[in-house]
Tab-separated table of C-alpha atoms in Angstrom:
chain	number	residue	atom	x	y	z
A	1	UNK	CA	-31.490	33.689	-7.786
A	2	UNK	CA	-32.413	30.937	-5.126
A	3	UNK	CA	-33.154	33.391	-2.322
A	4	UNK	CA	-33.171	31.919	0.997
A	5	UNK	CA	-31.682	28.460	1.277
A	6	UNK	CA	-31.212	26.277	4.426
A	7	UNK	CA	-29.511	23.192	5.096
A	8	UNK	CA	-30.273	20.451	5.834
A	9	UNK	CA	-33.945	19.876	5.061
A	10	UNK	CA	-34.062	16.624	7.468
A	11	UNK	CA	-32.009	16.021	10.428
A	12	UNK	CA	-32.337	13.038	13.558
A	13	UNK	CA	-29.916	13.681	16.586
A	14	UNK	CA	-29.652	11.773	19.760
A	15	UNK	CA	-30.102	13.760	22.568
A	16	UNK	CA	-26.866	15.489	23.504
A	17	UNK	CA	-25.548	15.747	20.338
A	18	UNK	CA	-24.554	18.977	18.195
A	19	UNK	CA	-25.666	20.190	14.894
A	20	UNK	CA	-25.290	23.707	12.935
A	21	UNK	CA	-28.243	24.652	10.660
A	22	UNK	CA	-27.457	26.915	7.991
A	23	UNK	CA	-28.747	29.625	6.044
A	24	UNK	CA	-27.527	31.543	2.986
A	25	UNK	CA	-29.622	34.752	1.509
A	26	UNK	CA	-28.772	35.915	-2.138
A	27	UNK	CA	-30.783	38.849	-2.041
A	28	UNK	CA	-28.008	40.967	-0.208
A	29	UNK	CA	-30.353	41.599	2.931
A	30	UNK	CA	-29.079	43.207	6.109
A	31	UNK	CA	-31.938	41.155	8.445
A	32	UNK	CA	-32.054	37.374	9.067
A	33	UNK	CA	-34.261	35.670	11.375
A	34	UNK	CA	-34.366	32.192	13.285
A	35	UNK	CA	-37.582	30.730	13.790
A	36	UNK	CA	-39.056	27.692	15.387
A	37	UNK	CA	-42.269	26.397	14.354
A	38	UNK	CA	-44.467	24.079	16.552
A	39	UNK	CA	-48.090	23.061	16.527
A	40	UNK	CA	-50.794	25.680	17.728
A	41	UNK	CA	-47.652	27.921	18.426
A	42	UNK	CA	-46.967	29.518	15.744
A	43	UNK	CA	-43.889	31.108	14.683
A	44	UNK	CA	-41.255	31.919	17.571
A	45	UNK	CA	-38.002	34.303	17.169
A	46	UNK	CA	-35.020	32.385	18.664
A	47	UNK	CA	-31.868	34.564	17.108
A	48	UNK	CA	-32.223	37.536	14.660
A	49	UNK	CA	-29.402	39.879	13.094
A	50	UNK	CA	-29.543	43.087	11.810
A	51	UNK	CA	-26.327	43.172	10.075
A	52	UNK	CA	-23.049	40.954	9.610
A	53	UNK	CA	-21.081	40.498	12.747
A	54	UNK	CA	-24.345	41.209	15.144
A	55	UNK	CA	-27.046	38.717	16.820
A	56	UNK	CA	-29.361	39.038	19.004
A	57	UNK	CA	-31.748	37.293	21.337
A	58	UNK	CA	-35.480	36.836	20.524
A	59	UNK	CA	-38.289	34.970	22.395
A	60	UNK	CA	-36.655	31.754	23.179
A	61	UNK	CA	-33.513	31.680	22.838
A	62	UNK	CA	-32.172	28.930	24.978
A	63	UNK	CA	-30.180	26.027	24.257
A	64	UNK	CA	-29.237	28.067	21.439
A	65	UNK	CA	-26.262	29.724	19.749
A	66	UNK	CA	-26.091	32.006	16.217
A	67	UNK	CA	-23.309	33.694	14.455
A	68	UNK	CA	-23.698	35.864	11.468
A	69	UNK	CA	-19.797	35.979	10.173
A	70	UNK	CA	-20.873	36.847	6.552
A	71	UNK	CA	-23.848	39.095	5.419
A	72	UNK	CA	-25.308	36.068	3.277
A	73	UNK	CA	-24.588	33.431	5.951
A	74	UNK	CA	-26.596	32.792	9.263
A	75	UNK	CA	-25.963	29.881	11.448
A	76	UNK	CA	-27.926	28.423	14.236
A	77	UNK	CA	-26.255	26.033	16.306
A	78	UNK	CA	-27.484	23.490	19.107
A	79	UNK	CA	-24.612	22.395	21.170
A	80	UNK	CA	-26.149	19.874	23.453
A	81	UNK	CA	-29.794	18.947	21.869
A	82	UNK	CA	-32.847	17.744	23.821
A	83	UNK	CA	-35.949	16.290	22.962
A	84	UNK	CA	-37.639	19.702	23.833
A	85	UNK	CA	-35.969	21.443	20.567
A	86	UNK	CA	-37.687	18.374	18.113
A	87	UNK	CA	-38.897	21.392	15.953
A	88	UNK	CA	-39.338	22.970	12.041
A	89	UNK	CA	-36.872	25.474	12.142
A	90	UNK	CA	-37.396	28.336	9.509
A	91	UNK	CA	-34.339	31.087	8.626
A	92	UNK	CA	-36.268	34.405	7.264
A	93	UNK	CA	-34.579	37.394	5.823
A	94	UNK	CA	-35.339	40.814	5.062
A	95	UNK	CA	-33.932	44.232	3.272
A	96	UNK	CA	-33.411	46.914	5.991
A	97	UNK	CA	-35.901	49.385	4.906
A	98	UNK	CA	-38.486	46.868	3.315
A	99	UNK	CA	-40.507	44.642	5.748
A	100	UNK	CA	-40.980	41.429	3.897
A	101	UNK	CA	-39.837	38.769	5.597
A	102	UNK	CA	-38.674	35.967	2.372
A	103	UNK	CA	-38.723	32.619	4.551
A	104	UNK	CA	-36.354	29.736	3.541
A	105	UNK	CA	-37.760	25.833	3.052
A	106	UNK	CA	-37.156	24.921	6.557
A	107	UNK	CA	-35.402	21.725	8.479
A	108	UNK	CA	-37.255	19.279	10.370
A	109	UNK	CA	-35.352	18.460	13.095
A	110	UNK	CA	-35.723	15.276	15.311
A	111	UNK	CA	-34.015	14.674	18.605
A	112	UNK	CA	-34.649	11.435	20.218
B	1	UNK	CA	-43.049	44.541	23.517
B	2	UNK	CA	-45.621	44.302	20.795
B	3	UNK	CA	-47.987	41.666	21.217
B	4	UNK	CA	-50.433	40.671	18.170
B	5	UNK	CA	-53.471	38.106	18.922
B	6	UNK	CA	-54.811	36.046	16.005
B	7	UNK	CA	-58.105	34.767	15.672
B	8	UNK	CA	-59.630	32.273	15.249
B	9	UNK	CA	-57.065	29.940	15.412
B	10	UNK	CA	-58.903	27.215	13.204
B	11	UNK	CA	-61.913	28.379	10.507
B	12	UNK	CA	-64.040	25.681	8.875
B	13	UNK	CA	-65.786	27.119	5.630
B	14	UNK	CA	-67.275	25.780	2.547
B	15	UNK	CA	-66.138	26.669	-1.267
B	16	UNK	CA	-67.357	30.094	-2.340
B	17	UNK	CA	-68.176	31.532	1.319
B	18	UNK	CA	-65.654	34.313	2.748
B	19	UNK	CA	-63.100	33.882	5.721
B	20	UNK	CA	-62.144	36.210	8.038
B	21	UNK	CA	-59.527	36.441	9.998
B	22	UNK	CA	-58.838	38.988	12.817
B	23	UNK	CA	-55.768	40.402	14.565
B	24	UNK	CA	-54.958	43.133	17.214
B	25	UNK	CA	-51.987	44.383	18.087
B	26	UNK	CA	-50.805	46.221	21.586
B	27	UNK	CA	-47.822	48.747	20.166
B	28	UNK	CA	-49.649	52.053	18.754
B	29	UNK	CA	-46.287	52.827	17.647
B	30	UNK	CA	-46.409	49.615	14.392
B	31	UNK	CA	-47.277	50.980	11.176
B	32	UNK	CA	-46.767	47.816	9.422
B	33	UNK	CA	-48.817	44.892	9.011
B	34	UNK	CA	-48.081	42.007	6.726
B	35	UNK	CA	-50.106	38.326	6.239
B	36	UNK	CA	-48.323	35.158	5.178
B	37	UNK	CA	-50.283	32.002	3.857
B	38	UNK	CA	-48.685	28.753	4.956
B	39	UNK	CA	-49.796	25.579	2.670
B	40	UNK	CA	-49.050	22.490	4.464
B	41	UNK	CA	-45.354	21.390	4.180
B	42	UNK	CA	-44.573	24.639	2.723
B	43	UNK	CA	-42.480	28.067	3.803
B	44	UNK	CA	-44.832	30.811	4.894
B	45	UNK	CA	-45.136	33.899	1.746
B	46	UNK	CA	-46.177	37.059	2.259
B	47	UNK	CA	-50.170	37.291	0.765
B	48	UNK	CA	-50.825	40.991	0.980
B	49	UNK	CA	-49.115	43.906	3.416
B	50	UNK	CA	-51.140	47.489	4.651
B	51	UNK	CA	-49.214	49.599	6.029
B	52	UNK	CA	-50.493	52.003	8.517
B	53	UNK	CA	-51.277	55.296	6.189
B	54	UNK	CA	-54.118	53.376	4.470
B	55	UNK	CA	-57.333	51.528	6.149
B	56	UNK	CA	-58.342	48.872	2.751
B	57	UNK	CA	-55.723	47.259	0.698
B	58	UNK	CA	-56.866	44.694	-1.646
B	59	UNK	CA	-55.577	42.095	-3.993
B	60	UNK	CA	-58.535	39.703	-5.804
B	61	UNK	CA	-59.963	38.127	-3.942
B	62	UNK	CA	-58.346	39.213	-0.751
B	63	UNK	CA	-58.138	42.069	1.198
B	64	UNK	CA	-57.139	43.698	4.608
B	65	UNK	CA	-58.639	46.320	6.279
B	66	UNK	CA	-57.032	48.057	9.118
B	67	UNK	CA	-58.842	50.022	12.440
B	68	UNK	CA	-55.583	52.098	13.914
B	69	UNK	CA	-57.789	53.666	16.389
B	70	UNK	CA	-58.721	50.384	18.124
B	71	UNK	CA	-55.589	48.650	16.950
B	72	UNK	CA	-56.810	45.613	15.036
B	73	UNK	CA	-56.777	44.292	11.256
B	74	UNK	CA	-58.132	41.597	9.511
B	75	UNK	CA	-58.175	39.516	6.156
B	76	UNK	CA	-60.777	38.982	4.066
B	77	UNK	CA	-61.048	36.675	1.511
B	78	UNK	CA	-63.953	36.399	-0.782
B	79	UNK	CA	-65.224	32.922	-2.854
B	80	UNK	CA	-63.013	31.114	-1.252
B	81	UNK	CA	-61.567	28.057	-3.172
B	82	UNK	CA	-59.974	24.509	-1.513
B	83	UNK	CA	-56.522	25.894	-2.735
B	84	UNK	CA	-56.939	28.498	-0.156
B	85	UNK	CA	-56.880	26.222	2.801
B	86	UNK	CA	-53.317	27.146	5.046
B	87	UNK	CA	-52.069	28.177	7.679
B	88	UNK	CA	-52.758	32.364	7.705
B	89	UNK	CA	-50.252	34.424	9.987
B	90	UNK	CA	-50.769	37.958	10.457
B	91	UNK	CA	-47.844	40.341	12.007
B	92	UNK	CA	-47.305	43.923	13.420
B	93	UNK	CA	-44.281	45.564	13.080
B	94	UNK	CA	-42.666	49.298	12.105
B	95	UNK	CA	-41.689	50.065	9.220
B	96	UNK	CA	-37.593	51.373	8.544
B	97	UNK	CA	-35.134	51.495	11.338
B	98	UNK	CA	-34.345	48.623	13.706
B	99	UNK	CA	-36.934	46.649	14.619
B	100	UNK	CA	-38.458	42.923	15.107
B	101	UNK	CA	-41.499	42.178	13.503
B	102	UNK	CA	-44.217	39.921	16.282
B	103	UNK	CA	-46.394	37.559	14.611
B	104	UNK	CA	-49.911	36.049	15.374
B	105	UNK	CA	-50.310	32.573	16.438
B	106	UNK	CA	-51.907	31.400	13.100
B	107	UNK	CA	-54.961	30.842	12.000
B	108	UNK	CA	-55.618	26.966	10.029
B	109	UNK	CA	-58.531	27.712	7.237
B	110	UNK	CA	-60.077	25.134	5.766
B	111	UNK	CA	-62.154	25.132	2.320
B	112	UNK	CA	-64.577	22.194	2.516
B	113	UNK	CA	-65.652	21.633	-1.563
């Protein structure tokens, strides 16, 4: 039982380039959760879903995109990357009716 | 929306004192409030979770108490040790249905031995 796993842990992109992040649950939870993480800011929601084939926006969700094809499988994608999204990036997910949040390794992500 | 402010955001103590953290939260409609401890490098994990029918939960040598009336909660943690020194993030959120859980800004506790 791994639990939440993301790929990759490390990533440097020149600016403009693409990248999908991925994260797999085993736990068979309906809730996943995008989050960025940077200095004195805390945690911030960029994409959540609440079940397979549904996404939605959270606090800052520009520059952007998600898809949730399969229930284990959440994918954040950054089609045109900028220095401002140089982040952590943590996936989270969560059983429907429980409200812990299990919180994958995270990827640091560079974009120069 | 639900807003939840954390503070302090950094805490200085020395081995064996207590930390406390504080949080309040704006929606009078959460009934669930979780803490995650964040070691540097690390994922945050869930520490200890109250949920909104109780005002004292309490695991060791931590604990959270929770005011509904005047919407705030707060961790306690007693002899503190240098393994406790993290990042602490405190959320508000309801419990069951469809919902997005807000977190705190984080507070960074450090344990001087």
């Amino acid at each position: 039982n791994a639990g939440v796993t993301q790929t990759p842990k490390f990533r440097v992109l020149k600016t403009g380039q693409s990248m999908t992040l991925l994260c797999a649950q085993d736990m068979n939870h309906e809730y996943m959760y995008w989050y960025r993480q940077d200095p004195g800011m805390g945690l911030r929601l960029i994409h959540y879903s609440v079940g397979e084939g549904t996404t939605a926006k959270g606090e800052v969700p520009d520059g952007y995109n998600v898809s949730r094809l399969k229930k284990q499988n959440f994918l954040l994608g950054l089609e045109s990357a900028a220095p401002s999204q140089t982040s952590v990036y943590f996936c989270a997910s969560q059983r429907g009716s429980k409200n812990i949040q299990y919180f994958g390794a995270g990827t640091r992500l560079s974009v120069l | 929306g639900e807003n939840v402010e954390q503070h302090p955001s950094t805490l200085s103590v020395q081995e064996g004192d207590s930390a406390v953290i504080k949080c309040t939260y704006s929606d009078s409609a959460s009934n669930y409030f979780p803490w995650y401890k964040q070691e540097l490098g690390k994922r945050p994990q869930l520490i200890i979770d109250i949920r909104s029918n109780v005002g004292e939960k309490k695991d060791q040598r931590i604990a959270v108490t929770l005011n509904k009336t005047a919407k705030h909660f707060s961790l306690h943690i007693t002899e503190t040790q240098p393994e406790d020194s993290a990042v602490y993030f405190c959320a508000a959120s309801r419990a069951g249905g469809s919902y997005i859980p807000t977190f705190g800004r984080g507070t960074s506790l450090i344990v001087h031995p």
